[in-house]
Coordinates of C-alpha atoms (C1' of nucleotides) in Angstrom, one line a residue:
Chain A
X1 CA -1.3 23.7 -34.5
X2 CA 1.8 21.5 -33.7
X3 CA 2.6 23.0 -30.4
X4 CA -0.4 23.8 -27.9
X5 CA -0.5 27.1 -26.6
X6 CA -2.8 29.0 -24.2
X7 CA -4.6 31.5 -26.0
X8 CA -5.6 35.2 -24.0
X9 CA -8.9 36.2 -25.4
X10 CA -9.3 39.6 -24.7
X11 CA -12.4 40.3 -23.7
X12 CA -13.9 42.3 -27.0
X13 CA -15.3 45.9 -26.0
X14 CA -19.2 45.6 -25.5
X15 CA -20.4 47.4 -28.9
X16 CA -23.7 46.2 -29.4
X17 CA -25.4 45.4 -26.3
X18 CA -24.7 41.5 -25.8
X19 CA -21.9 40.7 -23.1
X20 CA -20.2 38.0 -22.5
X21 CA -20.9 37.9 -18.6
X22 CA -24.4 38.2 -18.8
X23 CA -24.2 34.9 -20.9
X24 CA -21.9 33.3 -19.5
X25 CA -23.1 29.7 -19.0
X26 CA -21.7 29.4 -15.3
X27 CA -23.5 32.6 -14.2
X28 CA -25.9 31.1 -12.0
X29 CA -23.2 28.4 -10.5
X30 CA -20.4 30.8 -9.2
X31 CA -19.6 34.0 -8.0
X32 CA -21.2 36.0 -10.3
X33 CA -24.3 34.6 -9.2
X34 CA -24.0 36.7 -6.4
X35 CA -24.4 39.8 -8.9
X36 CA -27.2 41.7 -10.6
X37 CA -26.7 42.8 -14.2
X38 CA -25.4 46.4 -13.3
X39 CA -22.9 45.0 -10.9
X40 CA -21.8 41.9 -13.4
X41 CA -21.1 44.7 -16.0
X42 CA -18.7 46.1 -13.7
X43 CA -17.4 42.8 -12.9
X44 CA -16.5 42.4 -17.0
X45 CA -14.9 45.0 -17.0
X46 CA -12.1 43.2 -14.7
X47 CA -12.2 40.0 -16.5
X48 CA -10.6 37.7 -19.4
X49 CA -10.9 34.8 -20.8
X50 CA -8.0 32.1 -21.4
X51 CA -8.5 28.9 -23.2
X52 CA -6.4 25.7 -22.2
X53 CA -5.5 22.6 -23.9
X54 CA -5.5 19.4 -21.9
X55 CA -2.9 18.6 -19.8
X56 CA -1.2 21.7 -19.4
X57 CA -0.3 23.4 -16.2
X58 CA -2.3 26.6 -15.4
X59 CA 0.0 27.9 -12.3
X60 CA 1.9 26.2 -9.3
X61 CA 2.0 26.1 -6.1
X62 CA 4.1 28.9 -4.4
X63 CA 3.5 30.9 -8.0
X64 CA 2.3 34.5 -6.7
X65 CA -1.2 34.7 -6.3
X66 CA -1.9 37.7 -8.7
X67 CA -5.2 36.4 -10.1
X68 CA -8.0 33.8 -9.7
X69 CA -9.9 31.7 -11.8
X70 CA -13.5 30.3 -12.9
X71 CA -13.8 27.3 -14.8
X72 CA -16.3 27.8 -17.6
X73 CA -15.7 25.1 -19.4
X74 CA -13.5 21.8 -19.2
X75 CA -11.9 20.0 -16.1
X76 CA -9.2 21.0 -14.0
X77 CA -7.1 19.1 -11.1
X78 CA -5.7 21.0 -8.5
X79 CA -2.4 18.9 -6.5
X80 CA 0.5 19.0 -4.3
X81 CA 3.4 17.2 -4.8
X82 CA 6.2 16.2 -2.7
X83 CA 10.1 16.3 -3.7
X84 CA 9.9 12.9 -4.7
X85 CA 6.9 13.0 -6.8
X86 CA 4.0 11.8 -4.9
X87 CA 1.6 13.7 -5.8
X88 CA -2.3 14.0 -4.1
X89 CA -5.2 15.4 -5.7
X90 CA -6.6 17.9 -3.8
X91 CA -9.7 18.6 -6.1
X92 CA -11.1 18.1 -9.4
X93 CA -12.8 21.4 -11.0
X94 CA -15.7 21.7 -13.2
X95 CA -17.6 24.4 -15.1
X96 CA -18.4 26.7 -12.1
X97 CA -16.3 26.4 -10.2
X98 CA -13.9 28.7 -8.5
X99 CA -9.6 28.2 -7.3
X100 CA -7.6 30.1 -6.5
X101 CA -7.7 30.7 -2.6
X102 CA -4.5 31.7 -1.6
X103 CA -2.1 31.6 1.4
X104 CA 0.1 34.7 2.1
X105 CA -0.3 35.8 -1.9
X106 CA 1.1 32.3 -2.8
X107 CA -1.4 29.3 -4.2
X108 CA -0.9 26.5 -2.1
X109 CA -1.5 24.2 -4.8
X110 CA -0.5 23.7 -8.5
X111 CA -3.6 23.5 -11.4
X112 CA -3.6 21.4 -14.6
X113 CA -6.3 21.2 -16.7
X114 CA -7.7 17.6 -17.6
X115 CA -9.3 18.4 -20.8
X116 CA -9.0 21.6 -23.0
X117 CA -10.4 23.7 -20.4
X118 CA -11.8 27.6 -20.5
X119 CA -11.7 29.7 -18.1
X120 CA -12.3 33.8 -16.9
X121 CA -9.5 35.4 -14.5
X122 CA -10.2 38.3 -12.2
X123 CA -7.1 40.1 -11.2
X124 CA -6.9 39.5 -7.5
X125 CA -6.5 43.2 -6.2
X126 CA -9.5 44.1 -8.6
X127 CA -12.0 41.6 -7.0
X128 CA -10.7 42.7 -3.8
X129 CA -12.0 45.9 -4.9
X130 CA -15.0 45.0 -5.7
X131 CA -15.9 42.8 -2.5
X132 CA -15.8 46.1 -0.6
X133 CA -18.1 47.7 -3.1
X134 CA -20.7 44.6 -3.1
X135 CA -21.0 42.9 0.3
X136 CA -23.3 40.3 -0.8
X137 CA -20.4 39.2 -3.1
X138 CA -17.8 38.9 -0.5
X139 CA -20.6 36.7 1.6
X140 CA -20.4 34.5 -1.4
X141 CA -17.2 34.3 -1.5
X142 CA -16.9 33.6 1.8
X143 CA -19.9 30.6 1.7
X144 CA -17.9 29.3 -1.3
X145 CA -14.7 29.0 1.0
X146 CA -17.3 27.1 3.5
X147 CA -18.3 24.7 1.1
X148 CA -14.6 23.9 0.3
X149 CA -13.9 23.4 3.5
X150 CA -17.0 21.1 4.2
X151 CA -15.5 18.8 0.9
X152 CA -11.8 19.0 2.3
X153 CA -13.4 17.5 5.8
X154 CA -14.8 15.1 3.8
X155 CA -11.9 14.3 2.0
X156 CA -10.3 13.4 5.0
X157 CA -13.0 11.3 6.4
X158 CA -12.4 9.4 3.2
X159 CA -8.6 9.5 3.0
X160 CA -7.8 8.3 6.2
X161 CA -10.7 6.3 6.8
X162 CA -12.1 4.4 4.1
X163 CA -11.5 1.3 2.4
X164 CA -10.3 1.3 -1.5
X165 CA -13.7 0.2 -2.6
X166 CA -15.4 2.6 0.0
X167 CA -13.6 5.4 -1.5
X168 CA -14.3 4.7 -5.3
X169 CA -18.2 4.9 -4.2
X170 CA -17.9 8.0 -2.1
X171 CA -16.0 9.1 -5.3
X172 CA -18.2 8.3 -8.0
X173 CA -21.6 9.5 -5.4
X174 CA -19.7 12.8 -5.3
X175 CA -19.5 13.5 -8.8
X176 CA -22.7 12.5 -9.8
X177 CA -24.2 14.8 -7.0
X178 CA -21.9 17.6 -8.1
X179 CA -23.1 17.0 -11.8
X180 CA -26.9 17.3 -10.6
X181 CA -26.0 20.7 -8.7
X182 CA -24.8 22.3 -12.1
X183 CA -27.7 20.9 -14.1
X184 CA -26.1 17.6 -16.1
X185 CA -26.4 14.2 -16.4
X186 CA -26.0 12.3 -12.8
X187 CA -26.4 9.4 -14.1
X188 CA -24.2 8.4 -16.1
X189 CA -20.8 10.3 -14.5
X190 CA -18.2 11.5 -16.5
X191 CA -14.8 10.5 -15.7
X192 CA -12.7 12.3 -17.6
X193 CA -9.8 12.0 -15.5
X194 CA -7.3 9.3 -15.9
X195 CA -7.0 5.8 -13.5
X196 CA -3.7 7.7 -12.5
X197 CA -5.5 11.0 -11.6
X198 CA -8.4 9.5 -9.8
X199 CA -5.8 7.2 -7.5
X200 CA -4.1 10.4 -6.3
X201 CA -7.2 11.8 -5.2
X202 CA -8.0 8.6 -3.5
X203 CA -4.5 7.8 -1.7
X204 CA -4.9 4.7 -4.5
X205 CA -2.4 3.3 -6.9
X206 CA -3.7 3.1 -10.5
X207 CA -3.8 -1.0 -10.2
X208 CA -6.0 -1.0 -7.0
X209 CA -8.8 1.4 -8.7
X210 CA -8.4 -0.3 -12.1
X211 CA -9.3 -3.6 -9.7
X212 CA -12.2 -2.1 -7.5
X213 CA -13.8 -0.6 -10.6
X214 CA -13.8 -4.3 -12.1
X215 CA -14.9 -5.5 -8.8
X216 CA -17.8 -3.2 -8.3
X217 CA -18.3 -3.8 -12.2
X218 CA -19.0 -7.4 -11.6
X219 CA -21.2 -7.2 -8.5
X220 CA -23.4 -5.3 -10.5
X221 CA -23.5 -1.9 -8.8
X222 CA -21.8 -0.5 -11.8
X223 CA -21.6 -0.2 -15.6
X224 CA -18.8 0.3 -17.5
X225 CA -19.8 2.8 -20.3
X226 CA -18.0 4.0 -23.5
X227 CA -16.9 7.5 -24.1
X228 CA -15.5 7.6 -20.0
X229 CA -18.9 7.0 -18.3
X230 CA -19.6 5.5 -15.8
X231 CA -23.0 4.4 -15.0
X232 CA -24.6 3.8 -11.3
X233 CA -26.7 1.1 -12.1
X234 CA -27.7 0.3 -8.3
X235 CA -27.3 3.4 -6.2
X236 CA -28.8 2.7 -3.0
X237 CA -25.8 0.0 -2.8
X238 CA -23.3 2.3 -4.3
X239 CA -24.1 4.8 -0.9
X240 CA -23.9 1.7 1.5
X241 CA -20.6 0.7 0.4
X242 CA -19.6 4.6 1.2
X243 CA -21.0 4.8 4.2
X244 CA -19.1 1.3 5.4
X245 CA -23.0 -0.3 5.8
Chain B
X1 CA -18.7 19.1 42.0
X2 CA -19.6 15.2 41.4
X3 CA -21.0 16.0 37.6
X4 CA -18.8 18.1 35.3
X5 CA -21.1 20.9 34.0
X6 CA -20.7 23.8 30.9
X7 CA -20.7 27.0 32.8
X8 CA -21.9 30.0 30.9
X9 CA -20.8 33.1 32.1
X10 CA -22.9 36.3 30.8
X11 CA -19.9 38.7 31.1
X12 CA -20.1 41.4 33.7
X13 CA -21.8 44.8 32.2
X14 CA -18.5 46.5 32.0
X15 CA -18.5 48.9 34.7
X16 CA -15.0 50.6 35.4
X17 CA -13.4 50.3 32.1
X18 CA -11.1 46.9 32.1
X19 CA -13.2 45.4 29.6
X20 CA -13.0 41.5 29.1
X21 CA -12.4 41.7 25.1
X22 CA -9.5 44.3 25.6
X23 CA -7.7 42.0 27.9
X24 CA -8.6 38.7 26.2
X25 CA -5.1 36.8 26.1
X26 CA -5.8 35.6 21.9
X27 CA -7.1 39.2 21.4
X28 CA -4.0 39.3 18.5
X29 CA -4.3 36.3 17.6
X30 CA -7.8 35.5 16.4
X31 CA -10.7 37.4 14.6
X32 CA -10.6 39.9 16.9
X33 CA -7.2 41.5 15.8
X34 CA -8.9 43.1 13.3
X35 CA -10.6 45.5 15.2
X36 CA -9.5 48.7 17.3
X37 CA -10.5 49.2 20.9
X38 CA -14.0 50.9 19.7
X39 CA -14.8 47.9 17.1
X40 CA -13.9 45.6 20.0
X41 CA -16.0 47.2 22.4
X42 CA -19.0 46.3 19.3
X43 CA -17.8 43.0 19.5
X44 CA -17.7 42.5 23.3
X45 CA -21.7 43.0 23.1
X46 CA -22.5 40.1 21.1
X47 CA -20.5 37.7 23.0
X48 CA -20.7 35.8 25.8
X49 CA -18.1 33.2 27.7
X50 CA -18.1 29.4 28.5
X51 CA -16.0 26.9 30.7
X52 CA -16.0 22.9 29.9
X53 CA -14.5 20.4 31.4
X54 CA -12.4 17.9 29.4
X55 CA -13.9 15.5 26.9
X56 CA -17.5 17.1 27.0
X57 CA -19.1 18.0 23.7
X58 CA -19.5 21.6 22.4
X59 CA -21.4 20.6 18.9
X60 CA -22.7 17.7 17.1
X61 CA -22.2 17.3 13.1
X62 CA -26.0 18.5 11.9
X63 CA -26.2 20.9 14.6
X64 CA -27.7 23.9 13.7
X65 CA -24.7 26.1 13.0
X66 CA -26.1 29.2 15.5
X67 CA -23.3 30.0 17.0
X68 CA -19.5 30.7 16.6
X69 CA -16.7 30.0 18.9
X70 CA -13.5 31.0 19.6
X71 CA -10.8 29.2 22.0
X72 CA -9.4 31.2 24.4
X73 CA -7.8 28.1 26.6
X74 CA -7.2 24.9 26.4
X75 CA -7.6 22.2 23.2
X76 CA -10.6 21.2 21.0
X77 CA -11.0 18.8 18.2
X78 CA -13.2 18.7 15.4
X79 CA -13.8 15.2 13.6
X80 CA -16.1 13.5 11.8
X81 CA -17.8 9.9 12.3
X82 CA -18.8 6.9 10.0
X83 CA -21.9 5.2 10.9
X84 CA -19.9 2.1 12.3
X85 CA -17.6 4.6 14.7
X86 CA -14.7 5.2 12.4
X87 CA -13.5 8.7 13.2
X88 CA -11.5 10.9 11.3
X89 CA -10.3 14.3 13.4
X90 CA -10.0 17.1 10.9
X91 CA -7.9 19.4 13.5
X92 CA -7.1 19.9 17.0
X93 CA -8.1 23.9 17.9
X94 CA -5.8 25.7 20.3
X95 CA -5.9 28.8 21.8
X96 CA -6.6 32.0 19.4
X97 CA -8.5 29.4 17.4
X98 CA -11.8 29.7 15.4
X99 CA -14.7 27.1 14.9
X100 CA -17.9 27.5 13.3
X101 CA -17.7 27.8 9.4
X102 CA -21.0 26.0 8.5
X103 CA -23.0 25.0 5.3
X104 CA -26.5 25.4 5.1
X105 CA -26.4 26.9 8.5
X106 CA -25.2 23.3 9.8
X107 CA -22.4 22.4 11.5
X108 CA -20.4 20.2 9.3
X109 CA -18.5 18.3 12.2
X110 CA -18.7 17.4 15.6
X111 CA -16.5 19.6 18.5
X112 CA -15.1 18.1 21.8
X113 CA -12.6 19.7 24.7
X114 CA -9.5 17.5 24.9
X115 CA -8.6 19.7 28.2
X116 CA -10.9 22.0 30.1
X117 CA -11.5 24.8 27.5
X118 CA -12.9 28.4 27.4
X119 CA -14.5 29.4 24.9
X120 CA -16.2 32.8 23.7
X121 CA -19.0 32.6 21.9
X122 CA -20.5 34.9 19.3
X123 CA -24.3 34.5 17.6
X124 CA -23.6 34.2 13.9
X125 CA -26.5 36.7 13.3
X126 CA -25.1 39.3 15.5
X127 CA -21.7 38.2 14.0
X128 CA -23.1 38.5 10.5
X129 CA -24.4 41.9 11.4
X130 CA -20.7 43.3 12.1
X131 CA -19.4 42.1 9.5
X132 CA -21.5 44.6 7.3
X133 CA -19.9 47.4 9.1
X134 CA -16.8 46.4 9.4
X135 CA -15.2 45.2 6.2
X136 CA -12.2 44.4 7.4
X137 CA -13.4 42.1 10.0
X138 CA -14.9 40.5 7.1
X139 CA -11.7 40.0 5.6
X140 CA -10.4 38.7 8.7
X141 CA -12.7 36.1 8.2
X142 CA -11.8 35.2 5.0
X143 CA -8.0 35.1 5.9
X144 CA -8.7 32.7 8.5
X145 CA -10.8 30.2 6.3
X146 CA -8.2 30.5 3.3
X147 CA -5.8 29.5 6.1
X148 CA -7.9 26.5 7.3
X149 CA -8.0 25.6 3.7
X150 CA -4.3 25.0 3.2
X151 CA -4.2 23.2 6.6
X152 CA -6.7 21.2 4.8
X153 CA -4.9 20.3 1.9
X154 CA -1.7 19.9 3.5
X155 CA -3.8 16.9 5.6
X156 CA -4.8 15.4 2.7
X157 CA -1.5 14.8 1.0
X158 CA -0.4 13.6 4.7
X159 CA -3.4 11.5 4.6
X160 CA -3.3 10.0 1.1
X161 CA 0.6 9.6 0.6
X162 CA 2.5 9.7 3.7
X163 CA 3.8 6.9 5.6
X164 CA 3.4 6.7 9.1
X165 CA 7.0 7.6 10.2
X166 CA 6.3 10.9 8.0
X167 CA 2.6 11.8 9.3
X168 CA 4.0 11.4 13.0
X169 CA 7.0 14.1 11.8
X170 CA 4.6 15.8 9.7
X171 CA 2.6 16.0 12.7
X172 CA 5.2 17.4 15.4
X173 CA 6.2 20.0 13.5
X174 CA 3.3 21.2 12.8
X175 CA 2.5 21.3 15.9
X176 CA 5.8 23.6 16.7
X177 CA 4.7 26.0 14.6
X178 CA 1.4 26.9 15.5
X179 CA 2.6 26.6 19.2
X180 CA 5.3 29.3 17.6
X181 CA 3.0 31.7 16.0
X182 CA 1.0 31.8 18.9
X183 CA 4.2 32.6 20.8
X184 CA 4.6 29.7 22.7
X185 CA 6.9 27.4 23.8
X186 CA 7.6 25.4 20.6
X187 CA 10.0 22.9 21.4
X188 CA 9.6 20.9 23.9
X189 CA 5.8 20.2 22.1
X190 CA 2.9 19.8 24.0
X191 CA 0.7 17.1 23.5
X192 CA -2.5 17.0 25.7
X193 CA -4.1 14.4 23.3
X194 CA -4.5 10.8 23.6
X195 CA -2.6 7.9 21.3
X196 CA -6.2 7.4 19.6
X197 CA -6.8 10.7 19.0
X198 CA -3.3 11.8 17.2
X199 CA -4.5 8.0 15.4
X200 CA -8.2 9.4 14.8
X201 CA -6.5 12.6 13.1
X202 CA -3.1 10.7 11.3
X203 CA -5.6 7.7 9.6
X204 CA -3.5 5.3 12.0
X205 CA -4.0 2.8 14.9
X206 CA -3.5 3.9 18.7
X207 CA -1.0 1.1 18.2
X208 CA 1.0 2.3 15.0
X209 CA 1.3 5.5 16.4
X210 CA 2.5 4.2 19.5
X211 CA 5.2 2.1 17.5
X212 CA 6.4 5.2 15.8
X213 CA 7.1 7.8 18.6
X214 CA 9.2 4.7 19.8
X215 CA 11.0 4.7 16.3
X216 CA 11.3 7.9 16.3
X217 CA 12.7 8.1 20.1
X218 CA 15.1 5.1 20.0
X219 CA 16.6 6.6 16.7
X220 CA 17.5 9.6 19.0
X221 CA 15.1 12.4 17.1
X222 CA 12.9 12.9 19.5
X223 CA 12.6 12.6 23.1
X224 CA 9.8 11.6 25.2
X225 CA 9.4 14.1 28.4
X226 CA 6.9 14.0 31.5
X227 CA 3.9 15.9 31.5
X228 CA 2.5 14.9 27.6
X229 CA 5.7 16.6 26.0
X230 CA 8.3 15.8 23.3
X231 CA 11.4 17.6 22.7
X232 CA 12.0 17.5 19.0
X233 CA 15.9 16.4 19.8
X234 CA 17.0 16.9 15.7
X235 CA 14.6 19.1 13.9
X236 CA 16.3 18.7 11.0
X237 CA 15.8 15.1 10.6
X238 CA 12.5 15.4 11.8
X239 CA 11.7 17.8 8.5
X240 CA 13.7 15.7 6.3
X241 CA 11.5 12.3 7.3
X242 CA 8.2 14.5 7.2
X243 CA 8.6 15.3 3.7
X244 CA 10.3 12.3 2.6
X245 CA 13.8 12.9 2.2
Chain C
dC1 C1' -5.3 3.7 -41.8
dG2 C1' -1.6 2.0 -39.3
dC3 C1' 2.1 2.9 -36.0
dG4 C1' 3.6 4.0 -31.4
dA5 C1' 2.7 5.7 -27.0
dA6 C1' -0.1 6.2 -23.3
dC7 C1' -3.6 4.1 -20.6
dG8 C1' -6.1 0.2 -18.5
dT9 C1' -6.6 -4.4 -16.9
dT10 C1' -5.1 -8.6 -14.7
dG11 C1' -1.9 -11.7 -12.2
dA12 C1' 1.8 -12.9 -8.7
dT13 C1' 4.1 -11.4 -4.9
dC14 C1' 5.5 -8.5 -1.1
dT15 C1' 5.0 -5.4 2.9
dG16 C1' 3.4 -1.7 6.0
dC17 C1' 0.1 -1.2 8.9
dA18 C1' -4.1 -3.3 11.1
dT19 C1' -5.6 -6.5 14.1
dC20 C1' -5.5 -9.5 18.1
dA21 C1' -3.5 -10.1 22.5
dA22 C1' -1.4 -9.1 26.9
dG23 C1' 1.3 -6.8 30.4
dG24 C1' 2.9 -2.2 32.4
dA25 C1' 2.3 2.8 33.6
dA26 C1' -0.3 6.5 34.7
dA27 C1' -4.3 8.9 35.7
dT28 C1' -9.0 9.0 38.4
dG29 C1' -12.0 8.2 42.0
dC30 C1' -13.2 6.7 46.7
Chain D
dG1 C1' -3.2 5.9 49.2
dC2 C1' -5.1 2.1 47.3
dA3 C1' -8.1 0.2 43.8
dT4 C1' -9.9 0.6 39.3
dT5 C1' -10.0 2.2 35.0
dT6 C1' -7.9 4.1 31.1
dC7 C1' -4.0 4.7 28.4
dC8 C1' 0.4 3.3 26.5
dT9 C1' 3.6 0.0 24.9
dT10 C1' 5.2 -4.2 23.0
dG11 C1' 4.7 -8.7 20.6
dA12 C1' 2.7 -12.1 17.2
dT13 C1' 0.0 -12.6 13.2
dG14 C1' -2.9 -11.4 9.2
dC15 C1' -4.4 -8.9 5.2
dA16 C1' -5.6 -4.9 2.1
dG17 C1' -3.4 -2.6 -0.9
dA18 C1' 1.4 -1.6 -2.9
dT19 C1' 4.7 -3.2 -6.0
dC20 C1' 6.5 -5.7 -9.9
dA21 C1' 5.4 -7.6 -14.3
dA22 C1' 3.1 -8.4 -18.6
dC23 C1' -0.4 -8.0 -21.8
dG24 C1' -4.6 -5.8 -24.1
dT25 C1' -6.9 -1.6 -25.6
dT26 C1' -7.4 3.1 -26.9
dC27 C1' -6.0 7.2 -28.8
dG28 C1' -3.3 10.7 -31.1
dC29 C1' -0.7 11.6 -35.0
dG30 C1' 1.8 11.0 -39.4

DNA sequence: CGCGAACGTTGATCTGCATCAAGGAAATGC
DNA sequence: GCATTTCCTTGATGCAGATCAACGTTCGCG
């Protein structure tokens, strides 16, 4: 395959019994997790699959809003941009996790995935539907939004607050805490993202994180691993140096 | 009165019919506008009213999250602190504005009046409660914190890539347009807030921000007025400089 | 496997904003 | 209405991180 393209799976129709939902390997992570097996069978029958390569765009921001996604598999950045080009990271996605909040039927963001990604899509109107038929799933919803929120406040704290070496060890804590919550490795954190993609969710260039990695490298604190890994050798020290102690 | 005080007024059992709720000046602009008069009447059950004086605290970051708020007048902001008093403020809160999205039944920032404030207040139980029987109100909700979202993310590029001259622009208009949508004055802009704070909220120095509305003024885009007002003397300039043009 | 491009690291220099300092204006309290 | 405090502005100086530059390393692809 010379040309990468994003494949629409489908979903087969359920012949013998074993849906994809019910083993879904997010299932207990996101939304669904709000559903018993009777209601998730209704949710399938809403749903596809897509798989992504890396590095492609999966919508933009001010694209209508028509459907949103789950990340099963993969990574994903979500960003803005401004007209000339500087771009800020508003997230990085994993399996589990939702996007695609939306703003007068509009995203307010664009999507890329990092690595080949896979994901389900719920037609918007659809999963509307359904929230009024399930309460307990619109209350997820909603205390998914509230988590957002929490991180985005967080964000912030770190954006406008933090020093570049600061923000690289609120960074890395974050992702290893996040890895823990969906069951994998916190130790060693993946970084799959690029210098690049990790300075625009920092307000970082690419030189200043290559630097504070090094930095934080040779006071010991960290280890550079192959294979993008990163590993927190001394963690009490790594959440001092976020917490400006 | 020597020692300002938090004044919580139980509202009076409504006895001849004008009912608080129904002649509540945000009634269209808040939660509330999702409900008709006999939803509102519901409402006006649960909640109750308070008055604080300027720069008291309403909630601490850690709080437990009991109740939800709603400003009917005056200005609130929500921040955040670091151990060693670096503050970020996530938003200033006017009237028609909501607070109170929690995780784990925590608040996950600290709220304090800039002005003298009123408040309603709402138990998140009771609040909880309505929500089940009214759907829409639910989806209210939802609107509201997709909205707070994008606010959100809009910060963070602010935060992370702009340049002071462009987060004191950014700022300004911002400011316009909620003053607009809550059909308000929204030229001559209003701001209650100290240097520190719009510093606190911007990731800049009392003094930068100082430094800047000078800029700004002595390059004839602005104009500083009496009474913690600035007339936005070239709005298109101002939009041009905010996103970098 | 070997070539080229993309990515990462490191160094030298520059600059926007922070910090330090001090005087002026405007609230606040008696 | 005067004193005191707090806030705002302006100036001088310093520094964290940006920018510019160059080289090493990894990875995708033929």
């Amino acid at each position: 395959m010379s040309k990468p393209e994003i494949t629409e799976r489908r979903k087969p129709v359920a012949s013998h019994g074993g849906h994809p939902c019910g083993a879904c390997p997010v299932r207990n992570l996101s939304v669904c997790s709000a559903l018993n097996d009777d209601e998730l069978a209704v949710l399938e029958e809403i749903v596809s699959n897509r798989d992504i390569p890396a590095h492609q765009m999966i919508f933009q921001e001010g694209d209508d809003a028509g459907d949103l996604f789950n990340v099963l598999e993969g990574v994903v950045t979500l960003y803005k941009l401004m007209p000339d080009g500087r771009r800020q990271i508003t997230g990085f996605l994993f399996n589990g996790d939702f996007m695609g909040l939306s703003v007068n039927g509009k995203f307010a963001y664009s999507a890329e995935s990092v690595t080949p990604v896979t994901m389900c899509r719920f037609p918007r109107r659809r999963l509307d539907g359904l929230m009024e038929r399930f309460p307990h799933l619109q209350r997820r919803m909603m205390g998914l939004a509230s988590n957002e929120l929490a991180a985005a406040q967080d964000q912030m704290l770190l954006l406008g607050r933090k020093s570049a070496k600061e923000k690289i060890a609120s960074f890395l804590l974050t992702l290893s805490r996040r890895a823990a919550q969906r069951e994998q490795p916190d130790d060693p954190v993946f970084l799959p993202m690029s210098r690049a993609d990790i300075g625009d969710f920092l307000g970082l260039t690419t030189e200043t994180v290559s630097r504070t990695f090094t930095h934080l490298k040779s006071s010991g604190v960290i280890r550079l691993l192959e294979g993008h890994r990163v590993h927190l050798a001394d963690r009490e020290a790594l959440t001092d140096i976020a917490e400006g102690l």
